[in-house]
Amino acid sequence: GAPYPVFTRQEVGRHRSLAERVWVTYGHEVFDITDFVELHPGGKSKILLAAGGALEPFWAMYAVHSQEHVLQLLRAYKVGELSPEQQSQPTQGDPYAGDPPRHPALKVNSLKPFNAEPPAELLTETYLTPNQLFFKRNHLPVPAVAAASYRLQVEGPGGRVLELSLPELKRRFPKHEVTVTLQCAGNRRSEMSRVRQVKGLEWGVAAISTARWGGVRLRDVLAHAGYGEEEAAGEQHVCFEGLDKDLGGAAYGASIPFRTAMGRGADVLLAYEMNGEELPRDHGYPLRVVVPGVVGARNVKWLGRVSVSREESPSHWQQNDYKGFSPAVDWDTVDFTTAPAIQELPVQSAITAPAPGATVPPGELTVKGYAWSGGGRGVVRVDVSLDGGRTWRVAELTGEEQGPGRAWAWRLWQLTAPVPPDAAELDIVCKAVDASYNVQPDTVEPIWNLRGVLSNAWHRVRVTVAE
Ligand code: HEM
Ligand code: MTE
Ligand code: MO
């Protein structure tokens, strides 16, 4: 076909808004992506960050783009080429080059940013999840934080900002240790996406893990900054900002209600230890928030700043993500302002052994799994069925039994039962009951939601019986 017109980088740079049209470069090619801006799955504000310049540094940040179908989409918008003398690649360091090494057993859902879960069979081998196997959920590169120069900023009443070094935090406030289970809102999302497509990482059943966290209490630090327990509780929010920032300079952020942080007996920690070891880089070194009973997303890692506000965190992840919707809502009709941000999570359980599709011998079968509920509601019972839910047995619960209303960690469970003599296949099902007698829904269809969060239907594993 006819050769494309040739442009300089300066000419491309004049197209940075919808009004002037939006141009970008990739390699030596020039694209006018104006008509794609509103359609971008990653949002309008993100794609506009690259307006007038090269895509490479942004795509290095979000490796979801290194797929053929993305390049194909881009090709449709080609309008020109860069002038030959300007064709040298823009310098593009890999923002993930500084990420820490990881355990090879992890099942990786996304490499850049790094998101991975342990194999289900390993997850319930120990009550406390070993740090290396603990699920990892990062939205951005792991920031390199130097402990020596690290300062936590705490905004007090009237806007005064306290700066606390790590040794100061450890010296000034008593150390607390709490065993807490963290679960990502997207745990078990892959079961939801089998019903209908959802947006998000395809987590299996292991985006949940348990550790003994050590640190200082957030309420002690807020009290030191000048906040009282009754400080308009119920109206205020404690906002957290991470030190991980995207290329637009926006930090990962989230908030929790003030009373969650300050209530009597609140166990919210600023943790510097995980299972007796220094907090690993993937889990927020040197300091992270641990909010017992609350969705993973609010447990901000690499904590940079804490503040108290009338408003929830303005961050994308508080406002426009991690919310639940009706199955009737789709991406054309969703209005994120209409749903509350997820905080406490609903009751959950899953089978970790045997594995789906496994062959089990006749005779006796041992089924294993985990169960947990949000808000400190303990798990009071787990029911297991080998025949798809027609008949049930009660599993044996193991692990730490924590105080009423403060059951922050999971129970592991197991059941050994005879395999029905003439069964060729088993449809194993589990369901948990929490201290408020909340139960899990029996199927996933009625709780399907476009973001694939809060997936907590009865868990089913089908296996074959054979010698
Ligand atoms: C996702 C295209 C620019 C950030 C996607 C996806 C496509 C796409 C097709 C979905 C991929 C999939 O799930 O298989 C494009 C095109 C771009 C562009 C054609 C430029 C012409 C950008 C820029 C940024 C960005 C500049 C960041 C600054 C993201 C993010 C997602 C995404 C964060 C993931 C959304 C999610 O699933 O949560 N993009 N993109 N994109 N994009 Fe882009
Ligand atoms: N904090 C920061 N600063 N950046 C992040 O990307 N991810 C959140 C939360 N805290 C995140 C963060 C999400 S969605 C979850 S589920 C948990 O961290 C995961 O914690 P983990 O990686 O220690 O398992
Ligand atoms: Mo998460």
Coordinates of C-alpha atoms and ligand atoms in Angstrom, one line a residue:
G1 CA 0.0 0.0 0.0
A2 CA 0.9 3.7 0.0
P3 CA 3.7 4.6 2.4
Y4 CA 2.7 6.1 5.6
P5 CA 3.3 9.8 6.3
V6 CA 6.4 10.4 8.4
F7 CA 6.3 12.4 11.7
T8 CA 8.8 13.7 14.3
R9 CA 8.4 13.0 18.0
Q10 CA 7.6 16.7 18.4
E11 CA 4.7 16.4 16.0
V12 CA 3.4 13.4 17.8
G13 CA 3.8 15.4 21.1
R14 CA 1.2 17.9 19.9
H15 CA -1.5 15.3 20.1
R16 CA -2.1 14.8 23.8
S17 CA -5.8 15.3 24.4
L18 CA -9.1 14.3 22.9
A19 CA -9.5 17.8 21.4
E20 CA -6.1 17.7 19.6
R21 CA -6.6 13.9 19.1
V22 CA -4.5 11.4 21.0
W23 CA -1.3 10.0 19.3
V24 CA 1.2 7.6 20.7
T25 CA 4.3 5.8 19.3
Y26 CA 5.3 2.1 19.6
G27 CA 8.6 1.2 18.0
H28 CA 8.9 3.3 14.9
E29 CA 5.2 3.5 14.3
V30 CA 2.7 6.3 15.1
F31 CA -0.9 5.6 16.1
D32 CA -4.0 7.9 16.5
I33 CA -5.9 6.1 19.4
T34 CA -8.5 8.8 20.0
D35 CA -11.3 6.5 19.3
F36 CA -10.0 3.8 21.6
V37 CA -9.5 6.0 24.7
E38 CA -13.1 5.5 26.0
L39 CA -12.9 1.7 25.2
H40 CA -9.6 1.0 27.0
P41 CA -10.1 -1.8 29.5
G42 CA -7.6 -0.2 31.8
G43 CA -9.5 3.1 31.9
K44 CA -9.3 6.5 30.2
S45 CA -7.0 8.2 32.7
K46 CA -4.4 5.4 32.4
I47 CA -4.2 5.4 28.6
L48 CA -4.1 9.2 28.5
L49 CA -0.8 9.1 30.5
A50 CA 0.9 8.0 27.3
A51 CA -0.7 10.6 25.1
G52 CA 1.8 12.3 22.8
G53 CA 4.6 9.9 23.5
A54 CA 5.9 6.4 23.6
L55 CA 3.9 3.4 24.9
E56 CA 6.9 1.3 25.9
P57 CA 7.5 2.7 29.5
F58 CA 3.8 2.3 30.3
W59 CA 3.5 -1.1 28.9
A60 CA 6.6 -2.2 30.7
M61 CA 4.6 -1.3 33.9
Y62 CA 1.5 -3.3 32.8
A63 CA 2.6 -6.5 31.0
V64 CA -1.0 -7.3 30.3
H65 CA -0.3 -5.6 27.0
S66 CA 2.4 -8.0 25.7
Q67 CA -0.2 -10.2 24.0
E68 CA -0.8 -10.5 20.3
H69 CA -4.4 -9.4 20.6
V70 CA -3.4 -6.1 22.1
L71 CA -0.8 -5.4 19.3
Q72 CA -3.4 -6.4 16.7
L73 CA -5.8 -3.9 18.2
L74 CA -3.2 -1.2 18.1
R75 CA -2.3 -1.8 14.4
A76 CA -5.8 -0.7 13.4
Y77 CA -5.0 2.8 14.6
K78 CA -1.8 3.3 12.7
V79 CA -1.4 6.7 11.0
G80 CA 2.3 7.1 10.3
E81 CA 5.9 6.3 11.0
L82 CA 8.6 8.2 13.0
S83 CA 11.2 10.0 10.9
P84 CA 14.2 7.6 10.5
E85 CA 16.6 9.7 12.6
Q86 CA 14.1 9.4 15.5
Q87 CA 13.5 5.7 15.4
S88 CA 15.9 4.7 18.2
Q89 CA 13.9 3.1 21.0
P90 CA 13.0 5.3 23.9
T91 CA 15.0 4.2 26.9
Q92 CA 12.9 1.7 28.7
G93 CA 14.2 0.2 31.9
D94 CA 12.1 -2.6 33.2
P95 CA 10.3 -1.2 36.3
Y96 CA 10.1 -4.8 37.6
A97 CA 13.8 -5.4 37.4
G98 CA 14.1 -4.7 41.2
D99 CA 11.4 -7.2 42.3
P100 CA 12.6 -9.8 44.8
P101 CA 13.1 -13.5 43.9
R102 CA 10.2 -15.8 44.5
H103 CA 9.5 -19.4 45.4
P104 CA 9.3 -21.6 42.3
A105 CA 6.2 -23.5 43.7
L106 CA 4.0 -20.5 43.4
K107 CA 1.4 -20.5 40.6
V108 CA 1.8 -17.2 38.8
N109 CA -1.3 -15.4 37.7
S110 CA 0.6 -12.3 36.4
L111 CA 4.4 -11.7 36.4
K112 CA 4.4 -7.9 36.0
P113 CA 2.9 -6.9 38.4
F114 CA 3.6 -10.1 40.4
N115 CA 0.5 -12.0 41.5
A116 CA 0.7 -15.6 42.6
E117 CA -0.8 -18.2 44.9
P118 CA 0.6 -21.4 46.4
P119 CA -0.6 -24.8 45.1
A120 CA -3.8 -25.6 47.0
E121 CA -2.3 -28.9 48.4
L122 CA 0.6 -27.0 50.0
L123 CA -1.7 -24.2 51.4
T124 CA -3.1 -26.3 54.2
E125 CA 0.0 -28.3 55.1
T126 CA 0.7 -25.9 57.9
Y127 CA -1.6 -23.7 60.0
L128 CA 0.7 -20.7 59.4
T129 CA 1.5 -20.2 55.8
P130 CA 5.3 -20.0 55.2
N131 CA 6.2 -16.5 54.1
Q132 CA 7.6 -17.7 50.7
L133 CA 4.3 -19.5 49.9
F134 CA 2.0 -16.8 51.2
F135 CA -0.1 -15.5 48.3
K136 CA 1.2 -12.3 46.7
R137 CA -0.9 -9.6 45.3
N138 CA 0.9 -6.6 43.9
H139 CA -0.6 -3.9 41.7
L140 CA 2.7 -2.3 40.8
P141 CA 6.5 -3.0 41.1
V142 CA 7.8 -3.7 44.6
P143 CA 9.3 -0.4 45.8
A144 CA 12.8 -0.4 47.1
V145 CA 12.6 1.1 50.6
A146 CA 15.7 1.8 52.6
A147 CA 15.0 1.0 56.2
A148 CA 17.5 3.6 57.5
S149 CA 15.8 6.5 55.8
Y150 CA 12.3 5.2 56.1
R151 CA 9.8 7.5 57.9
L152 CA 6.1 6.8 58.4
Q153 CA 4.1 9.9 58.1
V154 CA 1.1 10.2 60.4
E155 CA -1.2 13.2 59.9
G156 CA -2.6 14.3 63.2
P157 CA -5.7 16.5 64.0
G158 CA -5.3 19.9 62.3
G159 CA -2.9 18.5 59.7
R160 CA 0.2 18.3 61.9
V161 CA 2.4 15.6 60.4
L162 CA 4.4 13.3 62.6
E163 CA 7.4 11.4 61.1
L164 CA 8.3 8.1 62.7
S165 CA 11.4 6.0 61.9
L166 CA 11.3 2.3 62.3
P167 CA 13.4 2.3 65.5
E168 CA 11.1 5.0 66.9
L169 CA 8.0 3.0 66.2
K170 CA 9.5 -0.1 67.8
R171 CA 10.7 1.9 70.8
R172 CA 7.7 4.1 71.5
F173 CA 4.9 1.6 71.1
P174 CA 4.3 -1.9 72.7
K175 CA 4.7 -4.8 70.3
H176 CA 1.7 -6.9 69.6
E177 CA 1.4 -10.2 67.8
V178 CA -1.8 -11.4 66.1
T179 CA -2.5 -14.4 63.9
V180 CA -4.5 -13.1 61.0
T181 CA -5.7 -14.6 57.7
L182 CA -5.6 -12.3 54.6
Q183 CA -7.9 -13.0 51.7
C184 CA -8.0 -11.2 48.4
A185 CA -11.4 -10.1 47.3
G186 CA -10.8 -12.1 44.1
N187 CA -10.1 -15.4 45.8
R188 CA -11.9 -18.2 43.8
R189 CA -12.6 -15.7 40.9
S190 CA -11.9 -18.4 38.3
E191 CA -15.1 -20.2 39.4
M192 CA -17.1 -17.0 38.7
S193 CA -15.5 -16.4 35.3
R194 CA -16.7 -19.9 34.3
V195 CA -20.3 -18.6 34.6
R196 CA -19.6 -15.5 32.6
Q197 CA -16.5 -13.4 31.9
V198 CA -15.4 -11.1 34.7
K199 CA -12.5 -8.6 34.8
G200 CA -9.6 -9.6 37.0
L201 CA -6.8 -12.1 37.7
E202 CA -7.9 -15.8 37.5
W203 CA -7.3 -16.8 41.1
G204 CA -7.9 -20.3 42.2
V205 CA -8.8 -21.2 45.9
A206 CA -5.4 -20.1 47.3
A207 CA -5.5 -16.2 47.3
I208 CA -5.8 -16.6 51.0
S209 CA -3.0 -17.3 53.6
T210 CA -2.4 -17.0 57.3
A211 CA 0.5 -15.5 59.3
R212 CA 1.5 -14.4 62.7
W213 CA 2.0 -10.7 62.3
G214 CA 4.1 -8.6 64.7
G215 CA 4.0 -4.9 65.0
V216 CA 2.5 -1.9 66.8
R217 CA -1.2 -1.2 67.1
L218 CA -2.6 1.5 64.8
R219 CA -4.7 2.7 67.6
D220 CA -1.6 3.4 69.7
V221 CA 0.0 5.4 66.9
L222 CA -3.2 7.4 66.2
A223 CA -3.6 8.1 69.9
H224 CA 0.0 9.3 70.0
A225 CA -0.8 11.6 67.1
G226 CA -3.7 13.1 69.1
Y227 CA -6.8 11.1 68.2
G228 CA -9.2 10.0 70.9
E229 CA -11.3 6.8 70.7
E230 CA -14.6 8.6 70.3
E231 CA -13.3 11.0 67.6
A232 CA -16.5 11.1 65.6
A233 CA -16.3 7.4 65.2
G234 CA -18.5 6.1 62.4
E235 CA -18.1 9.2 60.3
Q236 CA -14.4 9.2 59.8
H237 CA -12.0 7.0 57.9
V238 CA -8.4 6.1 58.4
C239 CA -6.6 6.4 55.0
F240 CA -3.4 4.6 54.0
E241 CA -1.0 5.3 51.2
G242 CA 1.6 2.9 49.9
L243 CA 5.1 3.8 48.6
D244 CA 4.4 2.0 45.4
K245 CA 3.4 4.5 42.7
D246 CA 2.3 4.2 39.1
L247 CA 3.9 6.3 36.4
G248 CA 1.3 9.0 36.9
G249 CA 2.6 9.3 40.5
A250 CA -0.5 7.8 42.1
A251 CA 0.2 5.6 45.1
Y252 CA -1.7 2.5 46.0
G253 CA -4.2 3.6 48.7
A254 CA -7.1 2.4 50.7
S255 CA -9.1 3.3 53.9
I256 CA -11.0 1.6 56.7
P257 CA -13.6 3.1 59.0
F258 CA -12.2 5.0 62.0
R259 CA -14.0 2.7 64.5
T260 CA -12.3 -0.4 62.9
A261 CA -9.0 1.2 63.7
M262 CA -9.8 2.8 67.1
G263 CA -12.5 0.7 68.7
R264 CA -11.8 -1.0 72.1
G265 CA -9.9 -4.1 71.4
A266 CA -9.1 -3.2 67.8
D267 CA -6.3 -5.4 66.6
V268 CA -5.3 -3.4 63.5
L269 CA -1.5 -3.6 63.3
L270 CA 1.3 -1.7 61.6
A271 CA 3.3 -4.8 61.1
Y272 CA 7.1 -5.1 60.7
E273 CA 7.2 -8.9 61.3
M274 CA 5.6 -11.9 59.6
N275 CA 5.9 -15.3 61.2
G276 CA 8.8 -14.2 63.3
E277 CA 10.8 -12.9 60.4
E278 CA 11.4 -9.4 59.1
L279 CA 8.5 -8.4 56.8
P280 CA 9.5 -9.7 53.3
R281 CA 9.7 -7.2 50.5
D282 CA 6.7 -8.7 48.6
H283 CA 4.6 -8.3 51.7
G284 CA 5.3 -4.7 52.4
Y285 CA 8.8 -4.2 53.8
P286 CA 9.4 -2.4 56.0
L287 CA 5.9 -1.7 57.3
R288 CA 2.4 -2.7 56.3
V289 CA -1.1 -2.4 57.6
V290 CA -2.8 -5.6 58.8
V291 CA -6.6 -5.2 59.3
P292 CA -8.0 -8.4 60.8
G293 CA -11.3 -9.6 59.4
V294 CA -11.1 -7.2 56.4
V295 CA -10.5 -7.7 52.7
G296 CA -6.9 -8.0 51.6
A297 CA -7.1 -4.7 49.6
R298 CA -7.2 -2.6 52.7
N299 CA -4.0 -4.1 54.2
V300 CA -1.8 -1.5 52.6
K301 CA 1.8 -2.6 52.1
W302 CA 5.0 -0.4 52.0
L303 CA 3.0 2.0 54.2
G304 CA 4.1 5.6 53.6
R305 CA 1.3 7.7 55.1
V306 CA -1.6 7.5 57.5
S307 CA -4.3 10.1 57.8
V308 CA -7.8 10.6 59.2
S309 CA -10.4 12.0 56.9
R310 CA -14.2 12.7 56.6
E311 CA -13.9 10.9 53.2
E312 CA -12.8 7.5 52.3
S313 CA -9.4 7.1 50.5
P314 CA -9.7 8.8 47.1
S315 CA -7.7 6.0 45.5
H316 CA -9.0 4.1 42.5
W317 CA -8.9 0.9 44.6
Q318 CA -11.2 2.3 47.2
Q319 CA -13.6 4.2 44.9
N320 CA -13.8 2.3 41.6
D321 CA -12.7 -1.2 42.4
Y322 CA -13.3 -3.9 45.2
K323 CA -17.0 -3.3 45.4
G324 CA -19.8 -5.9 45.0
F325 CA -22.7 -5.6 42.5
S326 CA -25.8 -7.4 41.4
P327 CA -25.5 -10.0 38.6
A328 CA -27.7 -7.6 36.6
V329 CA -25.0 -4.9 36.5
D330 CA -22.6 -4.9 33.5
W331 CA -19.8 -2.6 32.4
D332 CA -22.2 -0.4 30.5
T333 CA -24.5 0.2 33.5
V334 CA -22.1 0.0 36.5
D335 CA -22.0 3.0 38.8
F336 CA -19.3 2.6 41.4
T337 CA -20.7 5.4 43.6
T338 CA -23.7 3.2 44.3
A339 CA -22.0 0.4 46.2
P340 CA -20.0 0.5 49.5
A341 CA -16.3 -0.5 49.4
I342 CA -15.8 -4.1 50.6
Q343 CA -14.5 -4.2 54.1
E344 CA -15.4 -7.3 56.2
L345 CA -15.6 -10.4 54.0
P346 CA -18.3 -13.1 54.0
V347 CA -17.9 -16.7 55.2
Q348 CA -15.6 -18.8 53.0
S349 CA -14.3 -22.4 52.8
A350 CA -12.6 -24.5 50.1
I351 CA -11.3 -28.0 49.6
T352 CA -7.5 -28.2 49.2
A353 CA -7.2 -32.0 48.9
P354 CA -7.9 -34.1 46.9
A355 CA -7.2 -32.0 43.8
P356 CA -10.0 -31.6 41.2
G357 CA -9.8 -34.5 38.7
A358 CA -7.7 -36.7 41.0
T359 CA -8.1 -40.5 41.1
V360 CA -8.7 -41.7 44.7
P361 CA -8.7 -45.3 45.8
P362 CA -11.8 -47.0 47.1
G363 CA -12.0 -47.6 50.9
E364 CA -11.5 -44.4 52.9
L365 CA -11.0 -40.9 51.7
T366 CA -9.5 -37.9 53.6
V367 CA -10.8 -34.5 52.5
K368 CA -8.9 -31.4 53.7
G369 CA -9.5 -27.6 53.4
Y370 CA -9.7 -24.3 55.1
A371 CA -12.6 -22.1 56.4
W372 CA -12.7 -18.5 57.5
S373 CA -15.1 -15.6 57.9
G374 CA -14.6 -11.8 58.1
G375 CA -15.2 -9.4 60.9
G376 CA -13.8 -11.7 63.6
R377 CA -16.7 -14.2 63.2
G378 CA -15.3 -17.6 64.0
V379 CA -16.0 -20.7 62.0
V380 CA -18.3 -22.9 64.1
R381 CA -18.7 -25.8 61.6
V382 CA -17.7 -27.2 58.3
D383 CA -20.0 -29.7 56.5
V384 CA -18.7 -32.0 53.8
S385 CA -20.6 -34.1 51.3
L386 CA -19.2 -36.8 49.0
D387 CA -22.4 -37.0 46.9
G388 CA -22.9 -33.5 45.6
G389 CA -24.7 -32.2 48.7
R390 CA -27.3 -35.0 49.2
T391 CA -25.8 -36.2 52.4
W392 CA -23.4 -34.5 54.8
R393 CA -20.8 -35.2 57.5
V394 CA -19.2 -32.7 59.9
A395 CA -15.5 -32.2 59.5
E396 CA -13.0 -31.9 62.3
L397 CA -11.7 -28.4 62.8
T398 CA -8.0 -27.8 63.7
G399 CA -5.8 -24.8 64.4
E400 CA -5.9 -21.9 66.7
E401 CA -9.2 -21.2 68.4
Q402 CA -9.4 -17.4 68.9
G403 CA -11.6 -15.3 71.1
P404 CA -15.3 -14.5 70.3
G405 CA -15.6 -11.6 67.9
R406 CA -11.8 -11.7 67.4
A407 CA -11.4 -14.9 65.4
W408 CA -9.2 -13.3 62.8
A409 CA -7.6 -16.5 61.4
W410 CA -8.8 -19.5 59.5
R411 CA -9.5 -23.0 60.8
L412 CA -8.2 -25.9 58.9
W413 CA -10.4 -28.9 58.6
Q414 CA -10.4 -32.5 57.6
L415 CA -12.8 -35.4 57.3
T416 CA -12.0 -39.0 56.8
A417 CA -15.0 -41.0 55.5
P418 CA -15.8 -44.3 53.8
V419 CA -16.0 -44.0 50.0
P420 CA -19.5 -45.3 49.0
P421 CA -18.8 -48.8 47.7
D422 CA -20.2 -48.6 44.2
A423 CA -19.2 -45.0 43.4
A424 CA -17.1 -44.4 40.3
E425 CA -17.0 -40.7 40.8
L426 CA -17.3 -38.4 43.8
D427 CA -18.7 -34.9 43.9
I428 CA -17.1 -33.5 47.0
V429 CA -18.6 -30.4 48.5
C430 CA -17.8 -28.2 51.5
K431 CA -19.6 -25.4 53.2
A432 CA -18.8 -23.5 56.4
V433 CA -21.0 -21.8 59.0
D434 CA -19.7 -18.8 61.0
A435 CA -20.5 -17.6 64.5
S436 CA -23.4 -15.5 63.2
Y437 CA -24.8 -18.6 61.5
N438 CA -24.0 -17.1 58.1
V439 CA -23.7 -19.8 55.5
Q440 CA -22.2 -19.9 52.0
P441 CA -24.5 -19.8 48.9
D442 CA -24.9 -23.2 47.2
T443 CA -24.1 -21.9 43.7
V444 CA -22.1 -19.2 42.2
E445 CA -24.5 -17.9 39.5
P446 CA -26.7 -15.7 41.8
I447 CA -23.6 -14.0 43.3
W448 CA -21.8 -13.5 40.0
N449 CA -20.6 -9.9 39.6
L450 CA -18.7 -8.1 36.9
R451 CA -15.5 -7.8 38.9
G452 CA -15.5 -11.4 40.1
V453 CA -15.2 -10.5 43.8
L454 CA -16.7 -12.2 46.9
S455 CA -16.8 -15.6 45.3
N456 CA -17.8 -17.9 48.2
A457 CA -20.2 -20.5 46.9
W458 CA -20.0 -24.1 48.2
H459 CA -16.7 -25.4 46.9
R460 CA -17.0 -28.6 44.7
V461 CA -14.2 -31.0 43.7
R462 CA -14.9 -33.9 41.4
V463 CA -12.7 -37.0 41.6
T464 CA -12.6 -40.5 40.1
V465 CA -12.6 -43.6 42.3
A466 CA -10.2 -46.4 41.0
E467 CA -7.6 -48.8 42.4
Ligands
HEM1 C1 -5.6 -3.4 29.9 C2 -5.0 -1.9 25.4 C3 -2.4 2.0 26.9 C4 -2.9 0.4 31.5 C5 -5.6 -3.3 28.5 C6 -6.2 -4.3 27.7 C7 -6.1 -3.9 26.4 C8 -5.3 -2.6 26.5 C9 -6.6 -4.5 25.1 C10 -6.9 -5.6 28.1 C11 -5.9 -6.7 28.0 C12 -6.4 -8.0 28.5 O1 -7.0 -8.1 29.6 O2 -6.2 -9.0 27.7 C13 -4.2 -0.7 25.4 C14 -3.9 0.1 24.2 C15 -3.1 1.1 24.7 C16 -3.1 1.0 26.1 C17 -4.2 -0.3 22.8 C18 -2.5 2.3 23.9 C19 -2.8 2.5 22.7 C20 -2.3 1.8 28.3 C21 -1.5 2.7 29.1 C22 -1.6 2.3 30.4 C23 -2.5 1.1 30.4 C24 -0.7 3.9 28.6 C25 -1.0 2.8 31.7 C26 -0.5 3.9 32.0 C27 -3.7 -0.7 31.5 C28 -4.1 -1.5 32.6 C29 -4.9 -2.6 32.2 C30 -4.9 -2.5 30.7 C31 -3.7 -1.2 34.1 C32 -5.5 -3.7 33.0 C33 -6.9 -3.4 33.4 C34 -7.4 -4.5 34.3 O3 -7.7 -5.6 33.9 O4 -7.6 -4.2 35.5 N1 -5.1 -2.3 27.8 N2 -3.7 -0.1 26.5 N3 -2.9 0.9 29.1 N4 -4.2 -1.3 30.3 FE1 -4.0 -0.7 28.4
MTE2 N1 -0.7 -2.5 49.3 C1 0.1 -1.8 48.4 N2 0.8 -0.8 48.7 N3 0.0 -2.2 47.0 C2 -0.7 -3.2 46.6 O1 -0.7 -3.6 45.4 N4 -2.4 -5.0 47.2 C3 -3.5 -5.2 48.2 C4 -3.0 -5.3 49.6 N5 -2.1 -4.2 49.9 C5 -1.5 -3.9 47.6 C6 -1.4 -3.5 48.9 C7 -4.3 -6.4 47.9 S1 -5.5 -6.3 46.7 C8 -4.1 -7.5 48.7 S2 -5.1 -8.9 48.5 C9 -3.1 -7.6 49.7 O2 -2.3 -6.5 49.8 C10 -2.2 -8.8 49.5 O3 -1.2 -8.9 50.5 P1 0.0 -10.0 50.3 O4 0.6 -9.7 49.0 O5 0.9 -9.7 51.5 O6 -0.6 -11.3 50.3
MO3 MO -6.7 -8.3 46.7

